[in-house]
mmCIF file of C-alpha atoms in Angstrom:
data_model
loop_
_atom_site.group_PDB
_atom_site.id
_atom_site.type_symbol
_atom_site.label_atom_id
_atom_site.label_comp_id
_atom_site.label_asym_id
_atom_site.label_seq_id
_atom_site.Cartn_x
_atom_site.Cartn_y
_atom_site.Cartn_z
ATOM 1 C CA UNK A 1 0.000 0.000 0.000
ATOM 2 C CA UNK A 2 1.227 3.514 -0.789
ATOM 3 C CA UNK A 3 0.186 6.446 1.369
ATOM 4 C CA UNK A 4 0.372 9.861 -0.308
ATOM 5 C CA UNK A 5 0.211 12.845 2.050
ATOM 6 C CA UNK A 6 -1.922 15.823 1.022
ATOM 7 C CA UNK A 7 -1.652 19.562 1.470
ATOM 8 C CA UNK A 8 -4.840 21.587 0.990
ATOM 9 C CA UNK A 9 -4.168 25.253 0.227
ATOM 10 C CA UNK A 10 -6.490 28.172 0.908
ATOM 11 C CA UNK A 11 -5.476 31.825 1.151
ATOM 12 C CA UNK A 12 -1.825 30.730 1.026
ATOM 13 C CA UNK A 13 -2.193 28.526 4.098
ATOM 14 C CA UNK A 14 -2.342 24.792 4.764
ATOM 15 C CA UNK A 15 -5.914 24.061 5.836
ATOM 16 C CA UNK A 16 -8.449 21.313 6.340
ATOM 17 C CA UNK A 17 -12.115 21.994 5.691
ATOM 18 C CA UNK A 18 -14.780 20.568 7.960
ATOM 19 C CA UNK A 19 -17.283 18.671 5.814
ATOM 20 C CA UNK A 20 -16.067 20.594 2.759
ATOM 21 C CA UNK A 21 -17.253 23.923 4.143
ATOM 22 C CA UNK A 22 -14.736 26.718 3.370
ATOM 23 C CA UNK A 23 -16.220 28.834 6.167
ATOM 24 C CA UNK A 24 -15.385 26.108 8.670
ATOM 25 C CA UNK A 25 -11.679 25.415 8.290
ATOM 26 C CA UNK A 26 -8.726 24.631 10.502
ATOM 27 C CA UNK A 27 -5.461 26.366 9.617
ATOM 28 C CA UNK A 28 -2.460 24.100 10.191
ATOM 29 C CA UNK A 29 0.299 26.339 8.861
ATOM 30 C CA UNK A 30 0.925 29.588 7.057
ATOM 31 C CA UNK A 31 4.053 28.100 5.451
ATOM 32 C CA UNK A 32 3.083 25.406 2.910
ATOM 33 C CA UNK A 33 6.668 25.026 1.643
ATOM 34 C CA UNK A 34 7.848 24.142 5.146
ATOM 35 C CA UNK A 35 5.079 21.549 5.493
ATOM 36 C CA UNK A 36 6.003 20.020 2.125
ATOM 37 C CA UNK A 37 9.649 19.807 3.211
ATOM 38 C CA UNK A 38 8.593 18.095 6.449
ATOM 39 C CA UNK A 39 6.646 15.488 4.474
ATOM 40 C CA UNK A 40 9.666 14.932 2.233
ATOM 41 C CA UNK A 41 12.045 14.569 5.184
ATOM 42 C CA UNK A 42 9.594 12.068 6.694
ATOM 43 C CA UNK A 43 10.032 9.854 3.637
ATOM 44 C CA UNK A 44 7.198 10.914 1.343
ATOM 45 C CA UNK A 45 8.200 10.600 -2.306
ATOM 46 C CA UNK A 46 4.901 12.000 -3.581
ATOM 47 C CA UNK A 47 2.665 14.818 -2.385
ATOM 48 C CA UNK A 48 -0.946 15.596 -3.302
ATOM 49 C CA UNK A 49 -1.434 19.384 -3.365
ATOM 50 C CA UNK A 50 -4.983 20.741 -3.637
ATOM 51 C CA UNK A 51 -5.642 24.396 -4.479
ATOM 52 C CA UNK A 52 -8.992 24.883 -2.756
ATOM 53 C CA UNK A 53 -9.182 28.536 -3.841
ATOM 54 C CA UNK A 54 -9.004 27.498 -7.501
ATOM 55 C CA UNK A 55 -11.490 24.687 -6.903
ATOM 56 C CA UNK A 56 -13.950 27.139 -5.353
ATOM 57 C CA UNK A 57 -13.294 29.782 -8.029
ATOM 58 C CA UNK A 58 -12.108 32.387 -5.525
ATOM 59 C CA UNK A 59 -8.416 32.680 -6.390
ATOM 60 C CA UNK A 60 -5.297 30.649 -6.982
ATOM 61 C CA UNK A 61 -2.246 29.463 -5.101
ATOM 62 C CA UNK A 62 -0.120 28.944 -8.212
ATOM 63 C CA UNK A 63 2.979 30.714 -6.874
ATOM 64 C CA UNK A 64 2.958 28.659 -3.694
ATOM 65 C CA UNK A 65 2.593 25.419 -5.661
ATOM 66 C CA UNK A 66 5.538 26.472 -7.845
ATOM 67 C CA UNK A 67 7.590 27.179 -4.707
ATOM 68 C CA UNK A 68 6.734 23.744 -3.318
ATOM 69 C CA UNK A 69 7.832 22.165 -6.616
ATOM 70 C CA UNK A 70 11.143 24.052 -6.558
ATOM 71 C CA UNK A 71 11.941 23.195 -2.955
ATOM 72 C CA UNK A 72 11.210 19.487 -2.731
#
């Protein structure tokens, strides 16, 4: 079995939505690149990054995703 960690991005932060509701979210970090590096140092060789802003049509986190790609 392969486990692939995920990072959900909203407003430039790592978040988790409660029941998919963007108004009810928990913020885990304001540094997504640092979180991605932690996953990599923990042995993850893949990472699932979700741009919730783009999914909801309220913005994009393209620059952050590019930074994650450059740094891991």
